[in-house]
Amino acid sequence: MTERTSMHGQWSSRLAFILAATGSAVGLGNIWKFPYITGEYGGGAFVLVYLACVVAIGLPVMIAEVLIGRRGRQSPINTMRCLAKEAGRSRVWSLLGWTGVLAGFLILSYYSVIAGWAMAYVFKAGSGVLQGLDGAAVGSVFSALVSDPVQLVFWHSLFMLMTGLVIARGVQSGLERAVRVLMPALFALLLVLLGYALTSGGVARGFDFLFSPDLSKLSTGAILTAMGHAFFTLSLGMGAIMMYGSYLPQDASIAKTSLVIAGLDTLVALLAGMVIFPIVFANGLEPGAGPGLIFQTLPIAFGQMPWGGFFGTLFFLLLVFAAWSSAISLIEPAVAWLVENHDMGRARATLLVALSTWFLGLASVLSFSDWAFDFSFLGAQKENGIFDILDLLTSNFMLPLGGLAMALFATWVMRRADVVEELAMGDGAGFRGWYYLARYVTPVGLVFIFLNGLGLL
Ligand code: PHE
């Protein structure tokens, strides 16, 4: 049995890994992004494709990514190099680690800006300025925020600072404990909101929008985006889950663990959708409103329900925590690599990565005001220049291509016997089912969606 240990430490148990990986997966992707892109791409059919992608593509890739990580036990760049060598293949595979680090850096640069919006809303909800507003008034509060770069830079800086602090101290100590309490709390609060949404008068239309697929509305751009979102929301394809897998104890079952994480992540996204769309329809709002959707709908709900100020503050606070535990996983691979290869302390490595990410984030800050420009992408109208470009580039291309490479690596490059050993689930139907999916179905599906999305099919 080949067993390496990670120089960066290890999770205390399988549960700790589940919590951390769920902390990475559940974030702005579920609560902010899923509803707004579902709104933009027309609802039910988009949701259906997204769910199919989670099962047929996301889950097999997640198992591949965790197993690669646990076998290599280093940062993704070095893990890929080491395992390629072990299999007698070219070191070019470490490129996959590099593109992952780059994707994490690009994603975090704008992710932090959106997390900053949520931070601003913690205070808005707490101070009562959202109380009793109608849809139009809530909309103007949001526009005022995003067109004020000074405020946005402040919140973006604060969020990057918070992320840097946890990373500098090492992922395991702080994160494990925080996620254990906050994730269940976020979940409970979503249920409270669901209770409100169910009585808001928009349930029938909201649920219809989400759950009755009209396949004729499905554009090629929608299919590509739904697949890209499956990767984004599960934190796949850039090495975050590989990195966390490298801290996973040897005796934990990778397949079962992945199933739990993907299940929880999907549940949170669907809950968020079931909360937002009834409110959208009950108040005559536009489902395709774009990245501001949750900030233009949820405050209406908080403004009308008893204890709204309290629930609103708590909700945005938990959203910030969810974003925080995702952000950490976005830069951990880069920091771990600097520590491994450049003999840097964690603190210096973190400073370097966090500062550059912060700097690039300024472009996204300005995408909502001075630098905004329109363009259309595979049938969707986008208006927020560099922010949209970074998001489309990473979610729709870099993450799925990274995931494709991981599925291929685990099933074509690594020796089958090594893979059987690492997954430790025997060589029965379960293993074969996954192996067959990851070796054939997932790659073919991915390539098909790419070619289709690019208009080549
Ligand atoms: N999965 C996170 C979310 O849904 C975002 C993320 C993407 C985190 C890629 C890590 C890697 O918010």
XYZ file of C-alpha atoms and ligand atoms in Angstrom:
469
model
C 0.000 0.000 0.000
C 1.422 3.359 -1.013
C 0.716 5.735 1.791
C 2.003 9.274 1.867
C 1.352 11.856 4.534
C 0.710 15.520 3.907
C 3.188 18.056 5.241
C 0.263 20.423 5.782
C -1.618 18.178 8.198
C -4.708 15.995 8.113
C -8.407 16.230 9.006
C -9.234 14.807 12.395
C -11.857 12.458 10.941
C -14.018 11.673 7.957
C -16.686 13.960 9.369
C -14.209 16.823 9.465
C -13.507 16.293 5.789
C -17.221 16.173 4.967
C -17.699 19.434 6.829
C -14.781 21.154 5.175
C -15.638 19.929 1.694
C -19.277 20.871 2.209
C -18.052 24.227 3.449
C -16.167 24.581 0.197
C -19.060 23.417 -1.966
C -21.872 25.327 -0.265
C -21.373 29.010 -0.821
C -22.372 31.873 -3.047
C -22.706 29.327 -5.848
C -25.788 27.796 -4.248
C -27.528 30.801 -2.818
C -26.475 33.679 -5.054
C -25.468 32.157 -8.380
C -27.806 29.203 -8.822
C -31.009 31.273 -8.557
C -29.782 34.074 -10.773
C -28.507 31.908 -13.616
C -31.609 29.729 -13.376
C -33.590 32.941 -13.811
C -31.465 34.070 -16.748
C -31.621 30.759 -18.574
C -35.347 30.279 -18.190
C -35.973 27.943 -15.223
C -37.012 24.279 -15.165
C -35.133 22.941 -18.167
C -31.931 24.568 -16.933
C -32.439 23.043 -13.481
C -32.980 19.627 -15.002
C -29.754 19.770 -17.019
C -27.890 21.010 -13.968
C -29.173 18.078 -11.879
C -28.300 15.600 -14.614
C -24.793 17.072 -14.801
C -24.325 16.817 -11.034
C -25.161 13.103 -11.145
C -23.551 11.976 -14.388
C -20.552 14.300 -14.488
C -20.040 16.029 -11.151
C -20.198 13.007 -8.890
C -17.802 10.798 -10.901
C -15.372 13.709 -11.212
C -15.577 14.415 -7.492
C -14.641 10.820 -6.677
C -11.747 11.048 -9.136
C -10.566 14.357 -7.718
C -10.658 13.238 -4.069
C -8.880 9.995 -4.838
C -6.120 11.730 -6.796
C -5.684 14.158 -3.927
C -5.528 11.540 -1.228
C -3.072 9.415 -3.145
C -0.754 12.357 -3.858
C -1.083 14.153 -0.506
C 0.444 17.398 -1.821
C -0.704 20.573 -3.538
C -2.450 19.759 -6.836
C 0.597 20.779 -8.895
C 2.924 18.412 -7.068
C 0.312 15.694 -6.661
C -0.227 15.555 -10.414
C 3.497 15.472 -11.084
C 4.068 12.762 -8.506
C 1.213 10.504 -9.609
C 2.089 10.908 -13.293
C 5.597 9.764 -12.479
C 4.260 6.861 -10.427
C 2.256 5.763 -13.469
C 5.261 6.241 -15.746
C 3.668 9.127 -17.616
C 4.737 12.617 -18.623
C 5.114 15.399 -16.081
C 3.004 17.556 -18.362
C 0.076 16.414 -16.206
C 1.192 18.889 -13.559
C -0.110 21.565 -15.929
C -3.518 20.565 -14.624
C -2.428 21.756 -11.197
C -1.329 25.043 -12.690
C -4.537 25.766 -14.564
C -6.376 24.923 -11.355
C -4.375 27.408 -9.332
C -5.048 30.026 -11.987
C -8.786 29.254 -12.012
C -8.948 29.516 -8.213
C -7.239 32.863 -8.336
C -9.550 34.219 -11.053
C -12.682 32.945 -9.293
C -11.741 34.296 -5.889
C -11.045 37.746 -7.347
C -14.723 38.250 -8.151
C -16.130 35.893 -5.524
C -14.723 38.178 -2.859
C -16.479 41.178 -4.377
C -19.859 39.422 -4.239
C -19.154 38.231 -0.698
C -18.560 41.920 -0.004
C -22.123 42.683 -1.138
C -23.379 40.140 1.363
C -21.313 41.795 4.097
C -22.775 45.165 3.254
C -26.245 43.613 3.521
C -25.556 42.269 7.004
C -25.408 45.879 8.107
C -28.247 47.067 5.931
C -30.557 44.410 7.321
C -29.341 45.060 10.857
C -29.851 48.819 10.701
C -33.439 48.479 9.527
C -33.047 50.434 6.246
C -34.615 47.522 4.377
C -37.701 47.385 6.594
C -41.007 47.654 4.769
C -39.562 48.476 1.328
C -41.321 47.449 -1.870
C -39.603 45.852 -4.871
C -38.617 49.142 -6.488
C -37.129 50.600 -3.316
C -35.167 47.427 -2.609
C -33.859 47.610 -6.178
C -32.550 51.120 -5.694
C -30.780 50.212 -2.443
C -28.957 47.544 -4.424
C -28.054 49.849 -7.345
C -26.736 52.430 -4.941
C -24.415 49.857 -3.405
C -22.987 48.396 -6.594
C -22.418 51.756 -8.211
C -20.292 52.886 -5.288
C -16.767 51.519 -5.847
C -15.450 52.937 -2.587
C -17.866 50.895 -0.488
C -17.304 47.814 -2.605
C -13.525 48.057 -2.284
C -13.903 48.348 1.459
C -15.968 45.169 1.776
C -13.871 43.304 -0.787
C -10.724 44.186 1.178
C -12.269 43.075 4.436
C -13.351 39.762 2.971
C -9.900 39.081 1.495
C -8.384 39.890 4.858
C -10.685 37.422 6.629
C -9.859 34.737 4.070
C -6.141 35.402 4.357
C -6.230 35.151 8.129
C -7.738 31.666 8.144
C -5.401 30.447 5.405
C -2.356 31.794 7.191
C -3.279 29.872 10.353
C -3.763 26.601 8.502
C -7.010 25.289 7.200
C -7.774 22.555 9.694
C -7.833 24.343 13.020
C -10.242 27.202 12.463
C -12.318 25.897 9.637
C -13.386 22.571 11.073
C -14.937 24.156 14.092
C -16.651 27.040 12.323
C -18.290 24.915 9.663
C -19.708 22.448 12.175
C -22.070 25.079 13.599
C -22.606 27.465 10.729
C -23.650 25.068 7.999
C -26.560 23.609 9.990
C -27.584 27.132 11.002
C -27.667 28.291 7.392
C -29.746 25.284 6.502
C -32.229 25.972 9.297
C -32.581 29.578 8.233
C -33.307 28.545 4.666
C -36.145 26.443 6.042
C -37.526 29.479 7.888
C -37.387 31.437 4.642
C -39.058 28.592 2.815
C -41.899 28.855 5.294
C -42.283 32.513 4.368
C -42.004 31.838 0.635
C -44.731 29.199 0.816
C -47.173 31.791 2.078
C -46.069 34.602 -0.208
C -48.653 33.990 -2.903
C -46.076 33.221 -5.578
C -45.523 29.547 -4.794
C -47.446 28.109 -7.705
C -45.667 30.217 -10.288
C -42.319 30.027 -8.537
C -42.321 26.241 -8.306
C -43.665 25.957 -11.801
C -40.789 28.090 -13.050
C -38.252 25.918 -11.231
C -39.663 22.469 -11.707
C -41.618 22.280 -14.982
C -38.993 21.970 -17.642
C -39.799 23.399 -21.040
C -37.105 21.740 -23.078
C -37.788 23.932 -26.084
C -36.418 26.882 -24.131
C -33.071 25.195 -23.704
C -30.369 27.055 -25.625
C -26.905 25.573 -26.154
C -25.547 28.290 -23.891
C -27.906 27.119 -21.159
C -26.619 23.543 -21.383
C -22.990 24.634 -21.209
C -23.728 26.978 -18.310
C -25.669 24.313 -16.411
C -22.742 21.938 -16.752
C -20.275 24.647 -15.767
C -22.367 25.402 -12.729
C -22.310 21.748 -11.647
C -18.521 22.104 -11.428
C -18.596 25.502 -9.792
C -21.093 24.596 -7.123
C -19.322 21.343 -6.221
C -15.925 23.131 -6.192
C -14.644 20.716 -8.836
C -12.026 20.939 -11.528
C -9.558 23.364 -9.987
C -7.920 21.394 -7.220
C -9.818 22.638 -4.168
C -11.383 19.242 -3.562
C -8.103 17.553 -4.532
C -6.332 19.630 -1.911
C -8.930 18.785 0.743
C -8.762 15.142 -0.340
C -5.051 15.236 0.398
C -5.906 15.841 4.071
C -8.388 12.953 4.186
C -7.588 10.058 6.533
C -6.738 6.845 4.720
C -9.658 4.834 6.105
C -12.496 7.113 4.957
C -14.687 5.930 2.076
C -14.287 8.334 -0.815
C -17.383 7.302 -2.730
C -19.815 7.583 0.177
C -18.288 10.828 1.322
C -18.617 12.358 -2.147
C -22.239 11.302 -2.326
C -22.996 13.065 0.957
C -21.255 16.276 -0.120
C -22.915 16.434 -3.530
C -26.293 15.658 -1.964
C -26.066 18.414 0.642
C -24.845 20.931 -1.911
C -27.701 20.194 -4.279
C -30.249 20.338 -1.490
C -29.106 23.811 -0.448
C -29.263 25.096 -4.037
C -32.777 23.752 -4.583
C -33.921 25.214 -1.272
C -32.524 28.601 -2.263
C -34.414 28.392 -5.539
C -37.642 27.434 -3.763
C -37.259 30.468 -1.518
C -36.333 33.032 -4.171
C -38.714 32.331 -7.051
C -41.985 32.506 -5.133
C -40.851 35.906 -3.834
C -39.899 36.986 -7.350
C -43.331 36.152 -8.738
C -45.332 37.340 -5.751
C -43.779 40.778 -6.152
C -43.841 41.060 -9.931
C -40.054 41.015 -10.208
C -37.951 39.879 -13.126
C -36.464 36.334 -12.749
C -33.713 37.255 -15.208
C -32.564 40.264 -13.170
C -28.986 38.963 -13.078
C -26.360 38.911 -10.314
C -28.426 41.202 -8.072
C -31.372 38.778 -7.906
C -31.115 37.635 -4.276
C -30.262 41.125 -3.090
C -33.366 42.453 -4.800
C -35.760 39.758 -3.592
C -34.835 38.520 -0.121
C -34.943 41.967 1.504
C -38.595 42.220 0.470
C -39.284 39.019 2.376
C -37.349 40.166 5.422
C -39.095 43.513 5.269
C -42.493 41.856 5.574
C -42.006 39.004 7.997
C -42.070 39.215 11.786
C -38.566 39.501 13.200
C -37.444 40.392 9.671
C -34.553 42.584 10.783
C -33.173 39.813 12.933
C -33.620 37.054 10.358
C -32.224 39.259 7.599
C -29.082 40.057 9.533
C -28.586 36.443 10.459
C -29.157 35.261 6.910
C -26.598 37.555 5.320
C -24.163 36.792 8.103
C -24.456 33.075 7.432
C -24.109 33.738 3.716
C -20.847 35.535 4.415
C -19.639 32.532 6.419
C -20.644 30.152 3.652
C -18.715 32.301 1.175
C -15.772 32.446 3.561
C -15.431 28.679 3.851
C -15.545 28.436 0.037
C -13.054 31.238 -0.507
C -10.528 29.492 1.687
C -10.563 26.434 -0.529
C -10.073 28.608 -3.604
C -6.605 29.764 -2.564
C -5.415 26.849 -0.446
C -3.880 25.034 -3.472
C -1.804 28.078 -4.449
C -0.621 28.676 -0.902
C 0.233 25.003 -0.319
C 2.291 24.986 -3.508
C 4.261 28.079 -2.504
C 4.972 26.492 0.862
C 6.093 23.209 -0.725
C 8.248 24.592 -3.522
C 9.458 27.973 -2.433
C 10.269 27.297 1.133
C 7.935 30.084 2.153
C 6.091 30.250 5.453
C 2.291 30.026 5.241
C 1.949 33.654 6.254
C 4.127 35.045 3.465
C 2.649 32.729 0.872
C -0.840 33.831 1.898
C 0.055 37.485 1.745
C 1.396 37.106 -1.764
C -1.627 35.249 -3.113
C -4.216 37.315 -1.247
C -2.746 40.618 -2.361
C -2.687 39.665 -6.028
C -6.236 38.327 -5.817
C -7.355 41.517 -4.116
C -5.787 43.573 -6.871
C -7.475 41.639 -9.673
C -10.746 41.942 -7.744
C -10.735 45.675 -8.372
C -11.626 44.943 -11.989
C -14.784 43.180 -10.827
C -15.623 46.006 -8.443
C -15.610 48.399 -11.386
C -17.552 45.990 -13.617
C -20.723 47.121 -11.875
C -20.104 50.829 -12.437
C -17.453 52.647 -14.491
C -16.212 49.645 -16.424
C -19.564 48.015 -17.114
C -20.126 46.934 -20.699
C -22.638 44.707 -22.455
C -21.964 41.655 -24.524
C -23.845 38.554 -25.409
C -22.621 35.052 -24.736
C -24.239 32.030 -26.368
C -27.678 33.528 -26.175
C -27.491 35.286 -22.785
C -27.208 39.035 -22.437
C -24.429 40.013 -20.060
C -23.850 43.531 -18.818
C -21.073 43.409 -16.296
C -17.944 43.298 -18.419
C -14.902 41.780 -16.760
C -16.877 40.192 -13.915
C -19.000 38.228 -16.393
C -16.006 37.320 -18.521
C -14.075 35.940 -15.536
C -17.109 33.983 -14.422
C -17.877 32.512 -17.859
C -14.237 31.700 -18.555
C -13.728 29.866 -15.271
C -17.100 28.123 -14.764
C -17.877 27.250 -18.337
C -14.398 26.366 -19.552
C -11.582 26.097 -17.037
C -13.397 24.014 -14.400
C -15.055 21.536 -16.802
C -11.793 21.074 -18.733
C -9.963 20.535 -15.456
C -12.599 18.010 -14.397
C -12.334 16.223 -17.743
C -8.590 15.894 -17.288
C -9.052 14.528 -13.747
C -11.574 11.907 -14.830
C -9.244 10.835 -17.626
C -6.235 10.805 -15.338
C -7.889 8.616 -12.718
C -9.238 6.093 -15.204
C -6.765 6.053 -18.114
C -3.448 7.143 -16.628
C -3.358 5.778 -13.088
C -2.985 2.037 -12.794
C -6.368 0.413 -12.231
C -5.015 -1.571 -9.302
C -3.880 1.631 -7.592
C -7.287 3.166 -8.077
C -9.025 0.100 -6.655
C -6.705 0.236 -3.675
C -7.274 3.940 -3.045
C -11.071 3.818 -3.287
C -11.067 0.755 -1.028
C -14.557 -0.329 -2.009
C -13.511 -3.598 -3.640
C -13.820 -4.348 -7.316
C -17.551 -4.972 -7.369
C -20.504 -3.323 -9.052
C -20.108 -0.008 -7.217
C -16.510 0.397 -8.279
C -17.166 -0.711 -11.832
C -20.125 1.610 -12.164
C -18.001 4.589 -11.198
C -15.046 3.457 -13.304
C -17.223 3.069 -16.368
C -18.863 6.453 -15.842
C -15.615 8.312 -15.249
C -13.765 6.525 -18.035
C -16.354 6.812 -20.785
C -19.643 8.490 -19.997
C -18.347 11.589 -18.204
C -15.632 12.452 -20.757
C -17.878 11.840 -23.748
C -20.693 13.849 -22.146
C -18.347 16.712 -21.374
C -16.858 16.848 -24.857
C -20.309 16.640 -26.370
C -21.574 19.583 -24.311
C -18.502 21.625 -25.205
C -18.791 21.032 -28.917
C -22.505 21.672 -28.770
C -22.026 24.830 -26.696
C -19.454 26.183 -29.116
C -21.781 25.581 -32.033
C -19.579 22.847 -33.532
C -22.187 20.137 -33.274
N -18.442 25.839 -4.668
C -18.316 27.207 -4.259
C -19.712 27.817 -4.247
O -20.656 27.210 -4.689
C -17.378 27.991 -5.131
C -16.087 27.295 -5.426
C -15.755 26.966 -6.726
C -15.212 26.959 -4.399
C -14.568 26.303 -7.027
C -14.033 26.281 -4.675
C -13.717 25.954 -5.976
O -19.894 28.916 -3.789
